[in-house]
Tab-separated table of C-alpha atoms in Angstrom:
chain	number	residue	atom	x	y	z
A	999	UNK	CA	-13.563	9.274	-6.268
A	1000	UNK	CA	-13.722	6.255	-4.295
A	1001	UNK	CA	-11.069	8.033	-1.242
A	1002	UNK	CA	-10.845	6.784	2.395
A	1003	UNK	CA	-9.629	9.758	4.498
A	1004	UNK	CA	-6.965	9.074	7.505
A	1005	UNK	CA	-6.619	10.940	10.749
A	1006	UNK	CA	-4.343	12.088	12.159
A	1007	UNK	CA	-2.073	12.211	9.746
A	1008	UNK	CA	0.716	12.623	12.513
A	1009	UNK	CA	0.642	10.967	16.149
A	1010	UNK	CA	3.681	11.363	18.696
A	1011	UNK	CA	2.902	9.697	21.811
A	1012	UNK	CA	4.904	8.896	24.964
A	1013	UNK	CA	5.772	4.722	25.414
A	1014	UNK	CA	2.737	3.472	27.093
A	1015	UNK	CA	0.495	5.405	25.695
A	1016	UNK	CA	-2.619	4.826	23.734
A	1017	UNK	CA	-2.786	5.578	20.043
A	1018	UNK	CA	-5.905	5.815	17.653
A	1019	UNK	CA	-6.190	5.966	14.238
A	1020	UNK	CA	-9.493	6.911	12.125
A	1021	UNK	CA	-10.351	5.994	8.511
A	1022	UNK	CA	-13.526	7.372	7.017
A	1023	UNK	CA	-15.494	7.200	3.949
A	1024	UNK	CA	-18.619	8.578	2.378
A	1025	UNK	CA	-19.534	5.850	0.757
A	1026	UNK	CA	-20.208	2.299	2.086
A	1027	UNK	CA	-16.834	0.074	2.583
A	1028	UNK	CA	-17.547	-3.596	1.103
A	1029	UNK	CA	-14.741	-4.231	3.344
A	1030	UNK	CA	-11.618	-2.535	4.488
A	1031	UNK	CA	-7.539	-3.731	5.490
A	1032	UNK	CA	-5.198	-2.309	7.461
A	1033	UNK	CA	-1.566	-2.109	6.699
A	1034	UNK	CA	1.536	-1.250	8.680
A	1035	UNK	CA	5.004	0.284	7.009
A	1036	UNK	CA	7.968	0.690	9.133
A	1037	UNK	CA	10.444	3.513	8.583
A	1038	UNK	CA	12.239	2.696	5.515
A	1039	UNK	CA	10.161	-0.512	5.038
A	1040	UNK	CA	7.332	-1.784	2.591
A	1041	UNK	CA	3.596	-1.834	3.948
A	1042	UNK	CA	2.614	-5.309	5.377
A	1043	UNK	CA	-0.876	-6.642	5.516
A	1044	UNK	CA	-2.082	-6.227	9.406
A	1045	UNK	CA	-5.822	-7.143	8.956
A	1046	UNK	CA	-8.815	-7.345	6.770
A	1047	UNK	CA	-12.712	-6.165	8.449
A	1048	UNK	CA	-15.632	-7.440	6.307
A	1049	UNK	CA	-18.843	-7.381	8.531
A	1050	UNK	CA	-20.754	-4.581	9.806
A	1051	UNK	CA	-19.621	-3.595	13.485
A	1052	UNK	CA	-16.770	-5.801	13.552
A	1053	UNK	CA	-14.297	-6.160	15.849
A	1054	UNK	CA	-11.046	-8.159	15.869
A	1055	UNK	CA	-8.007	-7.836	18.189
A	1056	UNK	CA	-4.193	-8.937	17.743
A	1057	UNK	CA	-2.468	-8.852	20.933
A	1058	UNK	CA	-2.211	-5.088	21.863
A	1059	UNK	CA	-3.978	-4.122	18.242
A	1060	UNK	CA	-8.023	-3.748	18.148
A	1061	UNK	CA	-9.732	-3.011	15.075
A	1062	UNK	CA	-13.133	-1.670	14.617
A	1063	UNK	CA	-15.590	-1.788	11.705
A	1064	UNK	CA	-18.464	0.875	11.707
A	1065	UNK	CA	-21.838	-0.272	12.031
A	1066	UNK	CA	-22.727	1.524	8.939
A	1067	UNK	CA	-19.557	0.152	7.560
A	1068	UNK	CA	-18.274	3.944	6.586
A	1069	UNK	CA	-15.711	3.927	8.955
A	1070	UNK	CA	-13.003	2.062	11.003
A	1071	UNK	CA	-10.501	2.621	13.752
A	1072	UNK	CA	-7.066	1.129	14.503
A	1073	UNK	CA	-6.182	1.323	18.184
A	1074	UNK	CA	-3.271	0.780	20.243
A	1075	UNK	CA	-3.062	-0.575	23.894
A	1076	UNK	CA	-0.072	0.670	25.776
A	1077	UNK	CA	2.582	1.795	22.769
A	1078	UNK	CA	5.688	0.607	22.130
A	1079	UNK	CA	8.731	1.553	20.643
A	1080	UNK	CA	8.544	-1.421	17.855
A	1081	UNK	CA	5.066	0.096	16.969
A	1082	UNK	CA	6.665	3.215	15.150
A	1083	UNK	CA	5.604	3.327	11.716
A	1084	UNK	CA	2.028	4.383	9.302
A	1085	UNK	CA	-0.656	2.860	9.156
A	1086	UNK	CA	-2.629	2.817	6.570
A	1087	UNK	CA	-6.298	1.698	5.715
A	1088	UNK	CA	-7.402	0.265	2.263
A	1089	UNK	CA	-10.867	-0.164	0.804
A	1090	UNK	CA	-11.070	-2.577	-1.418
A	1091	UNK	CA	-13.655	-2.150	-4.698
A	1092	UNK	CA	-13.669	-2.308	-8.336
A	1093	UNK	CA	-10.604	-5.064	-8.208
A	1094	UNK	CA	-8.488	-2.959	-6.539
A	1095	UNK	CA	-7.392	-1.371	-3.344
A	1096	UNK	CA	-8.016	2.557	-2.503
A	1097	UNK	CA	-5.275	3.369	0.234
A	1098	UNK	CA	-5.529	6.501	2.690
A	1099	UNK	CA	-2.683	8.619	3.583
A	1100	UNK	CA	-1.867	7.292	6.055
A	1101	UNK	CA	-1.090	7.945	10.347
A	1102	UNK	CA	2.557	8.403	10.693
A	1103	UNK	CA	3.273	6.691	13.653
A	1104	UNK	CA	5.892	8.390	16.772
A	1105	UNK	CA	6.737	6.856	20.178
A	1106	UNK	CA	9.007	8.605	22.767
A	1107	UNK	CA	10.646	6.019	24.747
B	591	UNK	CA	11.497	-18.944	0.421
B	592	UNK	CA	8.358	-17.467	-1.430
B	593	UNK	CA	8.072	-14.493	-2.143
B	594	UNK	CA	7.892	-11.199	-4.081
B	595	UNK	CA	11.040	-9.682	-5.303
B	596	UNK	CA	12.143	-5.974	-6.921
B	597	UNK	CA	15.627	-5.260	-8.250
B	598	UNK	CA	17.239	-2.992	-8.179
B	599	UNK	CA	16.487	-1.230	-4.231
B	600	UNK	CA	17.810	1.953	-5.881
B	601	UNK	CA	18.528	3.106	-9.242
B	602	UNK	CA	19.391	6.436	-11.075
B	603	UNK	CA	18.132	7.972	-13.629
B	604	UNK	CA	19.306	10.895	-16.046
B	605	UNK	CA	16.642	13.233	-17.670
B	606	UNK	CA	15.206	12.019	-20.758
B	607	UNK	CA	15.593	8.118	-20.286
B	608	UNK	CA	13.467	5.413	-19.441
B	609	UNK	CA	14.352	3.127	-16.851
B	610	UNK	CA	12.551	-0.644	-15.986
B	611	UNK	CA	11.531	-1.746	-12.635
B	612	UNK	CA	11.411	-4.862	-11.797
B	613	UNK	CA	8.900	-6.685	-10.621
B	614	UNK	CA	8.939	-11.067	-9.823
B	615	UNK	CA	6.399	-13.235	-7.762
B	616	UNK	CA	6.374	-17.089	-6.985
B	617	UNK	CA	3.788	-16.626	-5.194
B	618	UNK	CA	1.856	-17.802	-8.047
B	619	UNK	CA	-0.949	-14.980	-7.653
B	620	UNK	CA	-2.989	-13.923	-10.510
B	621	UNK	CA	-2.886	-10.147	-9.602
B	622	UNK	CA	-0.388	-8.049	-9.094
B	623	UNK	CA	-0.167	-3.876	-8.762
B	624	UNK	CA	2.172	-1.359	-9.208
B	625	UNK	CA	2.391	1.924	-6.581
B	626	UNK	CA	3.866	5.335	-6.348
B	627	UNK	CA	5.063	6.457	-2.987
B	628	UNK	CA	5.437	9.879	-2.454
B	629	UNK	CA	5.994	11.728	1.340
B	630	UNK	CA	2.297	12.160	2.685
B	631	UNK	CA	0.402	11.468	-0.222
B	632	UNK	CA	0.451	7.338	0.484
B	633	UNK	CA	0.217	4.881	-1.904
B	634	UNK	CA	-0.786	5.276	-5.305
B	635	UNK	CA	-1.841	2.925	-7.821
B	636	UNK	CA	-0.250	3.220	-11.594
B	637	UNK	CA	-1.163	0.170	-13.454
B	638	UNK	CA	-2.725	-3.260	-11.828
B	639	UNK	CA	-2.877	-6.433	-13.931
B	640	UNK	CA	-5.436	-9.389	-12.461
B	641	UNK	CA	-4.569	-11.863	-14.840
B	642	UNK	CA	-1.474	-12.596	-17.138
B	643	UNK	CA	-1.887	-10.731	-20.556
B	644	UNK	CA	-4.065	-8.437	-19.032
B	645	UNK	CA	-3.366	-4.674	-17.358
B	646	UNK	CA	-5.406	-1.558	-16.526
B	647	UNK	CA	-4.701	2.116	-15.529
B	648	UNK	CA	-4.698	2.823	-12.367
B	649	UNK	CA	-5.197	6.611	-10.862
B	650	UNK	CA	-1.600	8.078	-11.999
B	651	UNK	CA	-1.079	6.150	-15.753
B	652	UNK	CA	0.408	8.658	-17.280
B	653	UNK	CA	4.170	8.276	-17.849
B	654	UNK	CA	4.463	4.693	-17.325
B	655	UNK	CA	4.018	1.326	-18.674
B	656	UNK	CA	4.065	-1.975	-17.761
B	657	UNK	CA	3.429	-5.730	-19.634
B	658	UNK	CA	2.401	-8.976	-18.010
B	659	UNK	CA	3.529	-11.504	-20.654
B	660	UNK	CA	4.157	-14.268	-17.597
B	661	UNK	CA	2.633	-14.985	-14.216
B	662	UNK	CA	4.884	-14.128	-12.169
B	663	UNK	CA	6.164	-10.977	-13.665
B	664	UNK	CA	5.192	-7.591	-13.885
B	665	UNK	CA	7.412	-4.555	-15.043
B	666	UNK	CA	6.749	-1.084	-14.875
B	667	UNK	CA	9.048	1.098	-17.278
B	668	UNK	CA	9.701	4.653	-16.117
B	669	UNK	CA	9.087	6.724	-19.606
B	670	UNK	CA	10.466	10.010	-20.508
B	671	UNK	CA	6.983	11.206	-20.641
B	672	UNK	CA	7.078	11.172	-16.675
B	673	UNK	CA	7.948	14.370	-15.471
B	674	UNK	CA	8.565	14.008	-12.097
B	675	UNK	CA	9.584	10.071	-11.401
B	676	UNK	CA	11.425	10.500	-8.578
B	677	UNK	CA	9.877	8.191	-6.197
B	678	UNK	CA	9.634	5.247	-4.237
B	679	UNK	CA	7.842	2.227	-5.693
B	680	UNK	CA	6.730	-0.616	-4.516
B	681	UNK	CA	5.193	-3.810	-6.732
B	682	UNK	CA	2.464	-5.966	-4.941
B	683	UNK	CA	0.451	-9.137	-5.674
B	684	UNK	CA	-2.459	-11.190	-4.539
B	685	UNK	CA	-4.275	-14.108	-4.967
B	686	UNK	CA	-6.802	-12.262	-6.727
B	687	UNK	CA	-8.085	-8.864	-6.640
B	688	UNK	CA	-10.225	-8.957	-3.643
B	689	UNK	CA	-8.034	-10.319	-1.314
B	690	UNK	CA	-4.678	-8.934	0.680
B	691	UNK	CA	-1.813	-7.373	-1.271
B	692	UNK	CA	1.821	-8.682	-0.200
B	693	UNK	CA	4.169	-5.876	-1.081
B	694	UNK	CA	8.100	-6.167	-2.518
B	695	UNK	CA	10.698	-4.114	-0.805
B	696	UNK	CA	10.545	-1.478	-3.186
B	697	UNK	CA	12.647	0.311	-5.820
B	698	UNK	CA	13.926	4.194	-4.456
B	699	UNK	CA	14.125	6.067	-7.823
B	700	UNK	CA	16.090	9.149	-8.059
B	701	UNK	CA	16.580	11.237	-11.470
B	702	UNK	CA	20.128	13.243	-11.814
């Protein structure tokens, strides 16, 4: 099937740390979207990546888009404790989204 | 206040019966998607529906049902046939199906 894998699945970092998240395919992403679910919470749209090698940032949030567009990355400047939650990637094809499992999310303060 | 809503947040279920989620927009989206929720396995699609009187199978069917006789509605009945429903699950919609999915709150089942 059409799967996008996650990793980590788990991250536990210290506050003010950096935190990474990979999503990977074997097939060519048409385009991917990252979501974000607190604790408890539903998952809320963060971002959507569409072109080869693309890169778009949201405050302390950078996303990545693979040049061969088979993989993205979800990184985190300097963690905080309101960033606790999973994140989880999407691909989007055949009318429909594809999540991953997900990074479950940890910060220490 | 636009929006997509699910009643109830949680509801309980004995063996045997079917139970209704509910799912409303007024968001006035065409699509709109039902998901499982399980611990570590992420989100997984059940049925999807891109335009009213219209629905597909998504990649965990079996069990459910849902109908989209109006726009903004889309609810997913919990059958009998569903062996383990216990679950959290969330309703979504979107403009159409290529574009962002805005997510209800979600409905925590639990079977007794």
């Amino acid at each position: 099937g059409q799967q996008v894998m996650q990793i980590p699945q788990y991250q536990h970092v210290q506050e003010g740390e950096d935190f990474t998240t990979y999503c990977n395919s074997s097939t060519t992403l048409s385009n991917i979207q990252w979501y974000k679910q607190r604790p408890g919470g539903h998952p809320v749209f963060l971002i959507q990546l569409v072109k080869s090698g693309e890169v778009k940032k949201q405050k302390r949030l950078t996303f990545q888009f693979g040049e061969a567009k088979k993989n993205s990355s979800l990184h985190i400047t300097a963690t905080q404790t309101t960033d606790v939650g999973t994140y989880f990637c999407a691909r989007g094809s055949n009318y429909k989204l594809t999540f991953g499992k997900g990074t479950l999310l940890t910060v220490n303060p | 206040d636009g929006g997509i809503t699910q009643s109830p947040k949680y509801l309980f279920r004995k063996e045997g019966q079917n139970v209704t989620l509910s799912c409303e927009q007024n968001l006035n989206h065409d699509a709109m998607y039902w998901y499982r929720q399980d611990p570590g396995q992420g989100l997984r699609l059940i049925y999807y529906s891109q335009i009213v009187n219209d629905f597909q199978k998504g990649d965990i069917a079996e069990g459910y049902s849902v109908s989209r006789e109006k726009k903004e509605s889309f609810p997913l009945t919990v059958t009998s046939a569903q062996k383990n429903p216990t679950a959290f699950y969330l309703c979504a919609s979107s403009i159409d199906s290529q574009e962002t999915q805005y997510f209800g709150p979600g409905t925590r089942l639990l079977v007794l």
